[in-house]
mmCIF file with all atom_site columns, C-alpha atoms and ligand atoms in Angstrom:
data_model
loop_
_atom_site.group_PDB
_atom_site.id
_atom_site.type_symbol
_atom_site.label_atom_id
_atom_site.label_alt_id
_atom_site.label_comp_id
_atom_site.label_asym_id
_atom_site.label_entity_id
_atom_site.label_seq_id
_atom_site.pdbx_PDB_ins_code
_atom_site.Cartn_x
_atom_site.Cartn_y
_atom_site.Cartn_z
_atom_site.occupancy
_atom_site.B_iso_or_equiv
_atom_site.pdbx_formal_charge
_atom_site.auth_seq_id
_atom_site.auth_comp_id
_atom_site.auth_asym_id
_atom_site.auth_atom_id
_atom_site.pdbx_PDB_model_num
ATOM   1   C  CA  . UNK A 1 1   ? -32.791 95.229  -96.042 1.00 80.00 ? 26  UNK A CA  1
ATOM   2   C  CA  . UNK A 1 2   ? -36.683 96.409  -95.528 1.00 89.00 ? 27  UNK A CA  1
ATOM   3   C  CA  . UNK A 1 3   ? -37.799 94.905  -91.900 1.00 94.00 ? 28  UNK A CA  1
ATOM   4   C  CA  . UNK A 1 4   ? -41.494 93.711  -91.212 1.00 96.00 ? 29  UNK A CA  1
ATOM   5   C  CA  . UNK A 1 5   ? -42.552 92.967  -87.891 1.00 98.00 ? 30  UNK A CA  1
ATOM   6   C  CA  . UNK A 1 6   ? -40.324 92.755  -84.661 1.00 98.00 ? 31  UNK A CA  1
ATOM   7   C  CA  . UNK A 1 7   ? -41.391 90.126  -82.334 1.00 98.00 ? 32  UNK A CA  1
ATOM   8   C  CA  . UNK A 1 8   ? -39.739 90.478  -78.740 1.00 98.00 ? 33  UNK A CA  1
ATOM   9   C  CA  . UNK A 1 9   ? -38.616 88.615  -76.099 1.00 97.00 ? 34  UNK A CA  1
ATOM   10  C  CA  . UNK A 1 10  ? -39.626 89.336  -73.157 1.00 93.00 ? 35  UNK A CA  1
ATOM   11  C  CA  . UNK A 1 11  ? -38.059 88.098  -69.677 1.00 92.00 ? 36  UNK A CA  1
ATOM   12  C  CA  . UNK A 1 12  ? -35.698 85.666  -71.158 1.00 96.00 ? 37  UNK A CA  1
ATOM   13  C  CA  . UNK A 1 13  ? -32.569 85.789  -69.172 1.00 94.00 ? 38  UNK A CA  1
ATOM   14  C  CA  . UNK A 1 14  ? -32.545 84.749  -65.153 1.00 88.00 ? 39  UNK A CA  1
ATOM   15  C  CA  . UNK A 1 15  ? -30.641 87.066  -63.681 1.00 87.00 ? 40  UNK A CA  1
ATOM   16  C  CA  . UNK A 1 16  ? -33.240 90.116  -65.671 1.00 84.00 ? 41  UNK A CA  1
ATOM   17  C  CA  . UNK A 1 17  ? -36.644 88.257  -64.434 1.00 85.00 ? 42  UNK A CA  1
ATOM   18  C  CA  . UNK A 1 18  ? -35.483 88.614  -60.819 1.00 85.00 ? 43  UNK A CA  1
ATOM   19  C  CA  . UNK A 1 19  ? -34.341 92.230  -61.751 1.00 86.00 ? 44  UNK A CA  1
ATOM   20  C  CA  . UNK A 1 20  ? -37.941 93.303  -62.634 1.00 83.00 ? 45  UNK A CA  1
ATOM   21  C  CA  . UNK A 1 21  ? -39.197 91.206  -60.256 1.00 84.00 ? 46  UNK A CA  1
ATOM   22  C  CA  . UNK A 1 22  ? -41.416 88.493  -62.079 1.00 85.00 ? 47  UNK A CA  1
ATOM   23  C  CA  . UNK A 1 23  ? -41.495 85.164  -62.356 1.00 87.00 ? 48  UNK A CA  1
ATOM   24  C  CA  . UNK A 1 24  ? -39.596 83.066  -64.580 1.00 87.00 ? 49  UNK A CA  1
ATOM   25  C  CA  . UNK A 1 25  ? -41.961 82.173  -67.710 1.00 89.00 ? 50  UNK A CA  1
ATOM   26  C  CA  . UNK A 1 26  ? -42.621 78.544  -69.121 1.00 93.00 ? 51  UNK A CA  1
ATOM   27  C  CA  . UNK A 1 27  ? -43.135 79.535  -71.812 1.00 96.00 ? 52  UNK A CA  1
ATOM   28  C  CA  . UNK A 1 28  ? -41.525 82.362  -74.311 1.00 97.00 ? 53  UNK A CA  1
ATOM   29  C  CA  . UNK A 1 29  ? -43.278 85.816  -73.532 1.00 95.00 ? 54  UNK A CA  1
ATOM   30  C  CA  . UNK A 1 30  ? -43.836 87.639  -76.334 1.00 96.00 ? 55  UNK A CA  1
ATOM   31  C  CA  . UNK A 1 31  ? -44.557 91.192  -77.806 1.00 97.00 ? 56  UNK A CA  1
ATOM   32  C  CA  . UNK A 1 32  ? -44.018 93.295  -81.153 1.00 97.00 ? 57  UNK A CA  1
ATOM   33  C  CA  . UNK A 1 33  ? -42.727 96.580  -81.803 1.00 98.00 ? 58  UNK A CA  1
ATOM   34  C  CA  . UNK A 1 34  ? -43.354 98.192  -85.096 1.00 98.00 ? 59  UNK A CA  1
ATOM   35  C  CA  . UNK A 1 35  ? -40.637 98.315  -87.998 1.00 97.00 ? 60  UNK A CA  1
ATOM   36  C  CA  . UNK A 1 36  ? -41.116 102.295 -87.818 1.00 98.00 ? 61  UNK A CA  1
ATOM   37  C  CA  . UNK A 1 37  ? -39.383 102.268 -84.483 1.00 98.00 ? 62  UNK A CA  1
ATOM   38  C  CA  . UNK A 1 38  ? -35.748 101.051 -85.943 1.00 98.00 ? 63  UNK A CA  1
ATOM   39  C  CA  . UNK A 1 39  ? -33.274 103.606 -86.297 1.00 98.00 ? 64  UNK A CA  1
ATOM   40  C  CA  . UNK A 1 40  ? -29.501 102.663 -87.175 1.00 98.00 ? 65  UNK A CA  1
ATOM   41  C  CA  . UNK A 1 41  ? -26.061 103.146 -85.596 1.00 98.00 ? 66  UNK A CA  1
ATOM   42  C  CA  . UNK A 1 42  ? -25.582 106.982 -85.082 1.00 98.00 ? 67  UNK A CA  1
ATOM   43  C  CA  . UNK A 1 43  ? -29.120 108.078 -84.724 1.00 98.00 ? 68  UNK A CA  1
ATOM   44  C  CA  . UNK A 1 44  ? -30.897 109.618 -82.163 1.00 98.00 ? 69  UNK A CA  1
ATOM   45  C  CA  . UNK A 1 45  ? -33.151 108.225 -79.851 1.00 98.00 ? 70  UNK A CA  1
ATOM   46  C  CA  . UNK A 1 46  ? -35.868 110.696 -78.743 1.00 98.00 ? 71  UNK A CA  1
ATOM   47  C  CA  . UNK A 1 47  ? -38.805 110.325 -75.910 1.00 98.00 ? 72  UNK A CA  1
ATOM   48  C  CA  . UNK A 1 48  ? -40.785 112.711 -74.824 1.00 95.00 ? 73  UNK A CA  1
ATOM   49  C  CA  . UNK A 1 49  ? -42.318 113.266 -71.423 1.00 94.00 ? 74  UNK A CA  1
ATOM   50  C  CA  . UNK A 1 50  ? -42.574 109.758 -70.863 1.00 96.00 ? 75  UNK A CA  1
ATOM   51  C  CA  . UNK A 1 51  ? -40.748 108.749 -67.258 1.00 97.00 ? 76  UNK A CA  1
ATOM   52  C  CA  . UNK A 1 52  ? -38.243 106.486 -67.313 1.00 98.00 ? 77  UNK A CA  1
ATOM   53  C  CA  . UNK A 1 53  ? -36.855 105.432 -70.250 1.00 98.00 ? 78  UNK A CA  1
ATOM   54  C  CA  . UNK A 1 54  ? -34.184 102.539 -69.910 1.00 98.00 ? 79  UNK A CA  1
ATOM   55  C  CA  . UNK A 1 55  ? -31.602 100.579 -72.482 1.00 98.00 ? 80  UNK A CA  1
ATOM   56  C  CA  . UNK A 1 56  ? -31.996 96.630  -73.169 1.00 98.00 ? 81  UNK A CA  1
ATOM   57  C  CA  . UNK A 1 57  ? -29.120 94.881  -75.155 1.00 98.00 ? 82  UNK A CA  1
ATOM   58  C  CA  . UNK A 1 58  ? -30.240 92.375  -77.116 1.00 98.00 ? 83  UNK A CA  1
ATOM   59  C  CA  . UNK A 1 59  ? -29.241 89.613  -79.855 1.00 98.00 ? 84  UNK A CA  1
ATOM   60  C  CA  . UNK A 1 60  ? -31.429 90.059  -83.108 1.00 98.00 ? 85  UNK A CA  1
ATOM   61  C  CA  . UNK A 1 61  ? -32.313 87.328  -85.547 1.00 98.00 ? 86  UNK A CA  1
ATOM   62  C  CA  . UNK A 1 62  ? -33.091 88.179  -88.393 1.00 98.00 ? 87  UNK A CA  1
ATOM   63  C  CA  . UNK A 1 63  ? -35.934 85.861  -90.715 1.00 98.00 ? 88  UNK A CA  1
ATOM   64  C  CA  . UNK A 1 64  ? -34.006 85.271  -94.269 1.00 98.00 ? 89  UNK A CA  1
ATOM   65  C  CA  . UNK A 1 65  ? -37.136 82.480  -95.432 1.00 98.00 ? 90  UNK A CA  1
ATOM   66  C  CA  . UNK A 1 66  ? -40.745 82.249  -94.758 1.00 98.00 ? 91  UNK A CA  1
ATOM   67  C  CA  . UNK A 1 67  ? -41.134 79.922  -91.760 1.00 98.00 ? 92  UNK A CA  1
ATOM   68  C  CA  . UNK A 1 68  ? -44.251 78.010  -90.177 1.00 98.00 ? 93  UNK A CA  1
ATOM   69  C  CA  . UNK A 1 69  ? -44.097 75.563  -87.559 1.00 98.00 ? 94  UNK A CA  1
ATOM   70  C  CA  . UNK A 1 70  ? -40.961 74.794  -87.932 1.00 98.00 ? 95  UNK A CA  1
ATOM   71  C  CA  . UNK A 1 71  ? -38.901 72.751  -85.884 1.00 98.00 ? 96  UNK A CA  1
ATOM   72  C  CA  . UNK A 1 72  ? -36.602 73.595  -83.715 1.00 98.00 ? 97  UNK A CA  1
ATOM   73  C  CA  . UNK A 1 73  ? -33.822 71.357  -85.898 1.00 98.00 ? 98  UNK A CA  1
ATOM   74  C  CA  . UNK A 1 74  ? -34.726 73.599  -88.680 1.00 98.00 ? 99  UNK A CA  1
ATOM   75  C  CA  . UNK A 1 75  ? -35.316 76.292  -87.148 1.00 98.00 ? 100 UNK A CA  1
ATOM   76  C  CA  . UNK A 1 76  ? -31.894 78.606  -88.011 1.00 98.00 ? 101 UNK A CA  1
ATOM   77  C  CA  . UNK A 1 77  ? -32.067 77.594  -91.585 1.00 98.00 ? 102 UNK A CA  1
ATOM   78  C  CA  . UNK A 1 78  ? -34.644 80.346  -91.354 1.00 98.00 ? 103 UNK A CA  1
ATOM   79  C  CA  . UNK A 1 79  ? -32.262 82.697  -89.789 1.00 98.00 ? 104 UNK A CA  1
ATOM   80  C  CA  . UNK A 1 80  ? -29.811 84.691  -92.405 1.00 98.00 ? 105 UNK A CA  1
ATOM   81  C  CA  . UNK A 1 81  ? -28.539 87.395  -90.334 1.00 98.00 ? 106 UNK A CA  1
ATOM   82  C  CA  . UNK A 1 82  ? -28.071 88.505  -87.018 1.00 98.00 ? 107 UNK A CA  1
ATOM   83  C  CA  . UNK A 1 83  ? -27.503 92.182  -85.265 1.00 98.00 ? 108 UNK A CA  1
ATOM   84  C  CA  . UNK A 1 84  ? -27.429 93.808  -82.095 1.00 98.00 ? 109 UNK A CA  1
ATOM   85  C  CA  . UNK A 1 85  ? -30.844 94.998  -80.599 1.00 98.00 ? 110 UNK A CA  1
ATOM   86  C  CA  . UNK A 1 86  ? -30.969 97.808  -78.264 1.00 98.00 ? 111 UNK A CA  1
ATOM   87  C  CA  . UNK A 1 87  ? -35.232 97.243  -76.951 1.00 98.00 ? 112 UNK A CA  1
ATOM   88  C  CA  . UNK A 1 88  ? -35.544 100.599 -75.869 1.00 98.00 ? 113 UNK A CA  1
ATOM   89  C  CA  . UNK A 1 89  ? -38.231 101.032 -73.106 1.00 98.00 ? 114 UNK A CA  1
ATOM   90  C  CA  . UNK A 1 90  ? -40.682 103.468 -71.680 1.00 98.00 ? 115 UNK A CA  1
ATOM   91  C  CA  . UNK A 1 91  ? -40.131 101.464 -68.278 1.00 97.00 ? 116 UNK A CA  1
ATOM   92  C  CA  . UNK A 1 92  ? -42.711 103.741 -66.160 1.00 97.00 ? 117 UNK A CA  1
ATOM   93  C  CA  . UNK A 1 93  ? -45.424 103.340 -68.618 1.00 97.00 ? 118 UNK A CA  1
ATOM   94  C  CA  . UNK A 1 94  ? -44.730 99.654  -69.248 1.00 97.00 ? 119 UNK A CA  1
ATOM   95  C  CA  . UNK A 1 95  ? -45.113 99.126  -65.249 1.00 95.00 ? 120 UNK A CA  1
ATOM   96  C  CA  . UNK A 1 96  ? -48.789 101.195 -65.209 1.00 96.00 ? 121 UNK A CA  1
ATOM   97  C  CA  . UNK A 1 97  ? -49.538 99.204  -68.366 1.00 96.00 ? 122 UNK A CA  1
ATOM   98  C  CA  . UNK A 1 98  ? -48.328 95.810  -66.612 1.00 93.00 ? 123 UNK A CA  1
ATOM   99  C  CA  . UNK A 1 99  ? -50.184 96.841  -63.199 1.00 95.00 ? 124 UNK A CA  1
ATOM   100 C  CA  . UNK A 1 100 ? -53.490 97.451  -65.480 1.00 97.00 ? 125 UNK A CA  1
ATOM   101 C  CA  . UNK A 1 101 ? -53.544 93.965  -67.341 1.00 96.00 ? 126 UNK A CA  1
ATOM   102 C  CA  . UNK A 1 102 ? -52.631 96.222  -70.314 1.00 96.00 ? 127 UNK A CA  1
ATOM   103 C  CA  . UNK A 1 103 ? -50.313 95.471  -73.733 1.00 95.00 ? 128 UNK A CA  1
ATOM   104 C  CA  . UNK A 1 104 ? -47.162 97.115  -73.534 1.00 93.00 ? 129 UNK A CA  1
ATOM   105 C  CA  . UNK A 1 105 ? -47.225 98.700  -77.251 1.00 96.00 ? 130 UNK A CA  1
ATOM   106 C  CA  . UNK A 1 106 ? -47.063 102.277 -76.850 1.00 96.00 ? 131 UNK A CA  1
ATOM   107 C  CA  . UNK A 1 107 ? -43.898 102.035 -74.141 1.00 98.00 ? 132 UNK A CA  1
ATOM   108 C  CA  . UNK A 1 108 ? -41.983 99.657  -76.670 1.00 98.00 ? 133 UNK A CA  1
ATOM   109 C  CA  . UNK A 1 109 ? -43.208 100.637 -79.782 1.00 98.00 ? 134 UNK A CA  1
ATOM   110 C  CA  . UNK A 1 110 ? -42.085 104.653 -80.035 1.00 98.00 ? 135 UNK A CA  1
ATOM   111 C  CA  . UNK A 1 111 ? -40.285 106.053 -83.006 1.00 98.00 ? 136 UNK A CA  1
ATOM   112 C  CA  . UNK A 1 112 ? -36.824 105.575 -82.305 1.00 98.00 ? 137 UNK A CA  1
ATOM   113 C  CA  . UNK A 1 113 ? -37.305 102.949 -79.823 1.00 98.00 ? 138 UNK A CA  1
ATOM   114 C  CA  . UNK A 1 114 ? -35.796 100.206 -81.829 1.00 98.00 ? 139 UNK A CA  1
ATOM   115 C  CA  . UNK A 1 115 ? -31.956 100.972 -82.469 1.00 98.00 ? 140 UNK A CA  1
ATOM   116 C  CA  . UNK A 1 116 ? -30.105 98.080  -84.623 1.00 98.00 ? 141 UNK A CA  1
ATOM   117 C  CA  . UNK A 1 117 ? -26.791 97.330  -86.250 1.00 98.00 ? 142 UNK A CA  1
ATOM   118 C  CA  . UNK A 1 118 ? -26.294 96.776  -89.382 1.00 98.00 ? 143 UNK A CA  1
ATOM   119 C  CA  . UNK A 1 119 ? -27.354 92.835  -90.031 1.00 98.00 ? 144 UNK A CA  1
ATOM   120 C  CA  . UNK A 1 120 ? -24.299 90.529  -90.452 1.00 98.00 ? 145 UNK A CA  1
ATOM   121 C  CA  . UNK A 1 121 ? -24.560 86.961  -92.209 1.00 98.00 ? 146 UNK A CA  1
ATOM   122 C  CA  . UNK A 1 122 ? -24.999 84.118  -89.604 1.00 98.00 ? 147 UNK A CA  1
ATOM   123 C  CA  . UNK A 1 123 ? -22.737 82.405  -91.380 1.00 97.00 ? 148 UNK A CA  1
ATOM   124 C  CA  . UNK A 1 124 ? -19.698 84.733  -90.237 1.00 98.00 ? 149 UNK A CA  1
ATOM   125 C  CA  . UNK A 1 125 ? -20.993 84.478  -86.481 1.00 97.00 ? 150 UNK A CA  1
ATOM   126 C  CA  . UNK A 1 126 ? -18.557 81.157  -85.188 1.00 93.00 ? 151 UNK A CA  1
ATOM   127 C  CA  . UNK A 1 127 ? -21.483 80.095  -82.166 1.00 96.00 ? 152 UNK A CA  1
ATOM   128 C  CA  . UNK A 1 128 ? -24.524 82.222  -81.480 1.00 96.00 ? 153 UNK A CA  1
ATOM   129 C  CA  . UNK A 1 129 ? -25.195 80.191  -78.266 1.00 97.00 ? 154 UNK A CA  1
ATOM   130 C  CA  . UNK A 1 130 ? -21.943 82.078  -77.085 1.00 98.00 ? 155 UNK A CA  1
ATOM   131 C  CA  . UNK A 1 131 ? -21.755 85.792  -78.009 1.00 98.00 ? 156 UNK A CA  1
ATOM   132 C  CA  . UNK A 1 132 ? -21.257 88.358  -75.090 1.00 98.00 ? 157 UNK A CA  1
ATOM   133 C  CA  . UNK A 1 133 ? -23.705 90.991  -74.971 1.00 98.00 ? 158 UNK A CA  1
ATOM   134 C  CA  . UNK A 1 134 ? -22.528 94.691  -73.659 1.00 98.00 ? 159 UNK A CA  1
ATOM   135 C  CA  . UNK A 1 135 ? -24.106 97.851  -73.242 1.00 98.00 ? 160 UNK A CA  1
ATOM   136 C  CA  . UNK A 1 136 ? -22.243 100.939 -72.150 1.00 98.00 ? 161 UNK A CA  1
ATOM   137 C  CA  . UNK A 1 137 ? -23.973 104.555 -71.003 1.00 98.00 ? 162 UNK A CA  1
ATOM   138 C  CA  . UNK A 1 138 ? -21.017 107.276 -71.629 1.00 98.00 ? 163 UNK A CA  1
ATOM   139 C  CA  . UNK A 1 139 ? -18.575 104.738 -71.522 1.00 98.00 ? 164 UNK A CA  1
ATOM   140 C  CA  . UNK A 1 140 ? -19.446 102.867 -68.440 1.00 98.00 ? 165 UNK A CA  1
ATOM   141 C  CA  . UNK A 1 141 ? -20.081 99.100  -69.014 1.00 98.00 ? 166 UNK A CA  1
ATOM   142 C  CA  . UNK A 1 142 ? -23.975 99.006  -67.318 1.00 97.00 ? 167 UNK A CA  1
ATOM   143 C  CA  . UNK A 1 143 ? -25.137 95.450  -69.097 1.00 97.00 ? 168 UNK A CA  1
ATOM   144 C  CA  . UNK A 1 144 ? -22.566 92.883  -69.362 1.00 97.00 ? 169 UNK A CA  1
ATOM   145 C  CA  . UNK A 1 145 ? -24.355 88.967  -70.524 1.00 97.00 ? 170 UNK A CA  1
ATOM   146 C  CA  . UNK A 1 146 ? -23.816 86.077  -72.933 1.00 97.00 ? 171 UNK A CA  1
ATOM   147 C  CA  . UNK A 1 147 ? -26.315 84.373  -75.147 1.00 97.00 ? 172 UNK A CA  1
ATOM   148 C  CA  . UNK A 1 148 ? -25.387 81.252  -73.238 1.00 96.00 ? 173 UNK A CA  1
ATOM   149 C  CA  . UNK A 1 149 ? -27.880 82.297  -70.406 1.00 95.00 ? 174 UNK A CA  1
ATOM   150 C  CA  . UNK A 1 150 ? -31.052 82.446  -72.384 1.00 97.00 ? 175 UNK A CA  1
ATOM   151 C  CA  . UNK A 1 151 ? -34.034 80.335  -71.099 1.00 96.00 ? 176 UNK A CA  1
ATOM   152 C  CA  . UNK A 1 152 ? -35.311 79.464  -74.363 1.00 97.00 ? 177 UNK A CA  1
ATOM   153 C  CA  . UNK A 1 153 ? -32.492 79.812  -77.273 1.00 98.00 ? 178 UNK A CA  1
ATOM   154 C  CA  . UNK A 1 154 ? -32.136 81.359  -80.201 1.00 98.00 ? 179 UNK A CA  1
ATOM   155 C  CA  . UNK A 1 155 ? -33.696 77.569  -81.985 1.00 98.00 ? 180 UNK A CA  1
ATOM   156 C  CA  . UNK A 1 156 ? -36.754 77.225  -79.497 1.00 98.00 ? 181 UNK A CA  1
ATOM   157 C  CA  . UNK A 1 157 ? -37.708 80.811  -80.162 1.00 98.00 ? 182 UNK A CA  1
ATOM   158 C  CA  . UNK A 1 158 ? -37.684 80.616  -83.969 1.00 98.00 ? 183 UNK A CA  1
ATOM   159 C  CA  . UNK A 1 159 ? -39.578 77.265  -83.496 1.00 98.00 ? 184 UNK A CA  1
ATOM   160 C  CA  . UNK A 1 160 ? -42.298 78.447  -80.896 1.00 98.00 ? 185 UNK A CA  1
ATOM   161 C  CA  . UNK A 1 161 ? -43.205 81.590  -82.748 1.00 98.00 ? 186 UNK A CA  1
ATOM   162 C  CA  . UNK A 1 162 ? -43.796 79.865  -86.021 1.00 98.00 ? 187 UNK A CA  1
ATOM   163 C  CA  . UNK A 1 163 ? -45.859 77.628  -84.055 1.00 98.00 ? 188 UNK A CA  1
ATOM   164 C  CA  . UNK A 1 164 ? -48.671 80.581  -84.090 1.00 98.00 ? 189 UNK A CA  1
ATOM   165 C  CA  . UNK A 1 165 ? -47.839 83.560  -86.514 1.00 98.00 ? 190 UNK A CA  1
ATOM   166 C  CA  . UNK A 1 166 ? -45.683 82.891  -89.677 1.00 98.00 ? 191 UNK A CA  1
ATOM   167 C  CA  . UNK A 1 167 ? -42.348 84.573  -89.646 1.00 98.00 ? 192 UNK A CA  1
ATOM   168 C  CA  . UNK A 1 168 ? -41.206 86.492  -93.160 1.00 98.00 ? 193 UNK A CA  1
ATOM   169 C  CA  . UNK A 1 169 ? -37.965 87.385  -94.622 1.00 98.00 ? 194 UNK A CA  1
ATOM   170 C  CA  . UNK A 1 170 ? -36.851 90.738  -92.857 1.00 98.00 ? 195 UNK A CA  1
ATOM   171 C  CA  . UNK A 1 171 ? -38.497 90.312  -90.027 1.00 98.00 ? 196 UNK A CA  1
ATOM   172 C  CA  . UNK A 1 172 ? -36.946 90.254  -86.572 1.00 98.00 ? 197 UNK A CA  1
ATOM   173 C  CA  . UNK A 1 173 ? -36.769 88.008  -83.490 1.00 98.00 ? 198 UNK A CA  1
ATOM   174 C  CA  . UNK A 1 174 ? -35.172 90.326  -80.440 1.00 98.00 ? 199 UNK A CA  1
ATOM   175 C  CA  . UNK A 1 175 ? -34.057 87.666  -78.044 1.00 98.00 ? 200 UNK A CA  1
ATOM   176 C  CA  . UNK A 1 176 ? -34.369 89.232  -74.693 1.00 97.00 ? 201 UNK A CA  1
ATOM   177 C  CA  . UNK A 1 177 ? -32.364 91.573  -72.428 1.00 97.00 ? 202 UNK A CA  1
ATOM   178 C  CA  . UNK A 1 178 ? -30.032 90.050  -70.035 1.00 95.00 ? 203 UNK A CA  1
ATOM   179 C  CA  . UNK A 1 179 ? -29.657 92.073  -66.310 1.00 94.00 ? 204 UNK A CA  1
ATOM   180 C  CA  . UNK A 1 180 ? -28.257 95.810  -65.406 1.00 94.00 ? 205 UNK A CA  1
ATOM   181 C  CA  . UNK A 1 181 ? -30.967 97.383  -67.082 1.00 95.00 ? 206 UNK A CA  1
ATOM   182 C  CA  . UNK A 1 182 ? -31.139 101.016 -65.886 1.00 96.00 ? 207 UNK A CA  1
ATOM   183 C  CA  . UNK A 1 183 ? -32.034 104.835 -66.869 1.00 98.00 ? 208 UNK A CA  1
ATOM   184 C  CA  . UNK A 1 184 ? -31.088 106.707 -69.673 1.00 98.00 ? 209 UNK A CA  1
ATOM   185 C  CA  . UNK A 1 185 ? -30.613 110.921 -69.030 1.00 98.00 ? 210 UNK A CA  1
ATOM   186 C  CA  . UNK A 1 186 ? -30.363 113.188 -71.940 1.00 98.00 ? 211 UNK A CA  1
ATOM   187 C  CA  . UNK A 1 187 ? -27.560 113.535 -73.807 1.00 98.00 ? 212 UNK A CA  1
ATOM   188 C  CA  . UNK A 1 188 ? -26.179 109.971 -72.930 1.00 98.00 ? 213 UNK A CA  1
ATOM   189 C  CA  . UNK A 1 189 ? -24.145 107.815 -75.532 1.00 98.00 ? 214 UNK A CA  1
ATOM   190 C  CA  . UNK A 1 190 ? -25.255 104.476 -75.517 1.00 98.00 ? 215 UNK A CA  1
ATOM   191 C  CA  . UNK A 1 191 ? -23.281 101.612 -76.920 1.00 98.00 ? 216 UNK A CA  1
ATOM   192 C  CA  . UNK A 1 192 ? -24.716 98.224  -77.501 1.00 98.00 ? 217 UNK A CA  1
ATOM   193 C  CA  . UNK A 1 193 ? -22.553 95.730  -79.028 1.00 98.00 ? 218 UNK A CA  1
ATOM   194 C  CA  . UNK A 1 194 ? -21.680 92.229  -79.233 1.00 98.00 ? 219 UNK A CA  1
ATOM   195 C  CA  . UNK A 1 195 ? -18.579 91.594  -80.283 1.00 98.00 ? 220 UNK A CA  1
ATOM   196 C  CA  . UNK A 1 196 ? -18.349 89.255  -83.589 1.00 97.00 ? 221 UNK A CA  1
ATOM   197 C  CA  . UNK A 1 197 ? -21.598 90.950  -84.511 1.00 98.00 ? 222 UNK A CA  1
ATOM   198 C  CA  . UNK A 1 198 ? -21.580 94.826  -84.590 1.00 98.00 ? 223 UNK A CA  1
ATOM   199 C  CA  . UNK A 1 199 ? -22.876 97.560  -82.344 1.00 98.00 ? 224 UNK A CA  1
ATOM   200 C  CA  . UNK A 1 200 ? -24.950 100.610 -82.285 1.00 98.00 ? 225 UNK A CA  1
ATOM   201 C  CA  . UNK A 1 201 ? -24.633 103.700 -80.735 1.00 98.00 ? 226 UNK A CA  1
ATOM   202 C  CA  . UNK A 1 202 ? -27.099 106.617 -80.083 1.00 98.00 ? 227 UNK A CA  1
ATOM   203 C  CA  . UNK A 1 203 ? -27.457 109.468 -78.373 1.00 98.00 ? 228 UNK A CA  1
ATOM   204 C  CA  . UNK A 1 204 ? -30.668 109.935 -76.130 1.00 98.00 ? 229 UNK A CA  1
ATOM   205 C  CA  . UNK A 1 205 ? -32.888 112.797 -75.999 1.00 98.00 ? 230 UNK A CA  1
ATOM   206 C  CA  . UNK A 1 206 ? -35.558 114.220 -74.242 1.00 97.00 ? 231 UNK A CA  1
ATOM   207 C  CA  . UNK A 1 207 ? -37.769 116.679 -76.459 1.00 94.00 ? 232 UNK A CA  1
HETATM 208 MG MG1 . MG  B 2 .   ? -36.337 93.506  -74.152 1.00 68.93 ? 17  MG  B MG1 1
#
């Protein structure tokens, strides 16, 4: 499947706003990351001398036909497939870049930075409004959430981007990271999976 754009979520789950200390957004907050940042299950995620660099478990949609301001009613007859996102993030350079009024690109958009599962039909998913999201460092559960807890769901999202930028087939919708973010050393195995959907696991390296 060849990806186009990744447009991501940001702050979408409760429990994560109060986390990194923000305020809940009324409306969907939104950023891309380039396609050249996905990387599949097995491969290594590298960063360089960048500061902290944390995992985000996610729920991916991915666009199966063109959609423009679409409603949110039809808004998953848009959606084909679905996979687990791990929005990988250079968090020290996204807070300088927040504290400056600048975008957050460069500490989202890295090579590597965008581990994904292999896409499954939405058809074989029984209720995306209840999938439980998990992310484990070594082993350890560190993110545990449900797609249940999402401000804006997986519907309004489709509906409220298409509103402004018209979404294509391959491209992806990463829904937002629910809380227990945290730090990732080198070396670590990182799992993020939702079960009923996939997962994808990675190493992490500094070089
Ligand atoms: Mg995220």
């Amino acid at each position: 499947m060849q990806h186009g754009k990744i447009v991501c979520i940001g702050q979408n789950y409760r429990a994560h706003v109060k986390e990194m200390r923000s305020t809940e957004p009324e409306e969907p907050m939104l950023f891309l990351k380039p396609s050249s940042a996905i990387i599949g299950d097995g491969e290594t995620i590298e960063a360089g001398a960048v500061g902290r660099v944390d995992h985000e478990v996610e729920l991916a949609l991915v666009i199966g036909r063109t959609a423009t301001k679409v409603s949110e009613g039809e808004a998953l007859s848009h959606v084909s497939h679905l996979a687990v996102f791990n929005d990988i993030t250079a968090r020290d350079m996204q807070a300088k870049a927040r504290k400056a009024g600048n975008p957050w690109t460069l500490s989202k958009g890295m090579d590597t930075f965008a581990p994904m599962s292999r896409p499954v039909p939405i058809s074989s998913v029984k209720d995306l409004h209840d999938l439980d999201l998990e992310l484990r460092v070594n082993g350890e559960m560190r993110q545990k959430g449900n797609t249940g807890d999402m401000i804006f769901g997986p519907e309004a999202l489709v509906s409220y981007i298409s509103r402004f930028m018209t979404l294509e087939p391959g491209d992806i919708i990463a829904t937002g990271t629910p809380e227990g973010v945290s730090p990732l050393s080198d070396g670590d195995r990182v799992e993020a999976s939702i079960p009923g959907v996939g997962a994808v696991r990675n190493t992490f390296r500094r070089v």
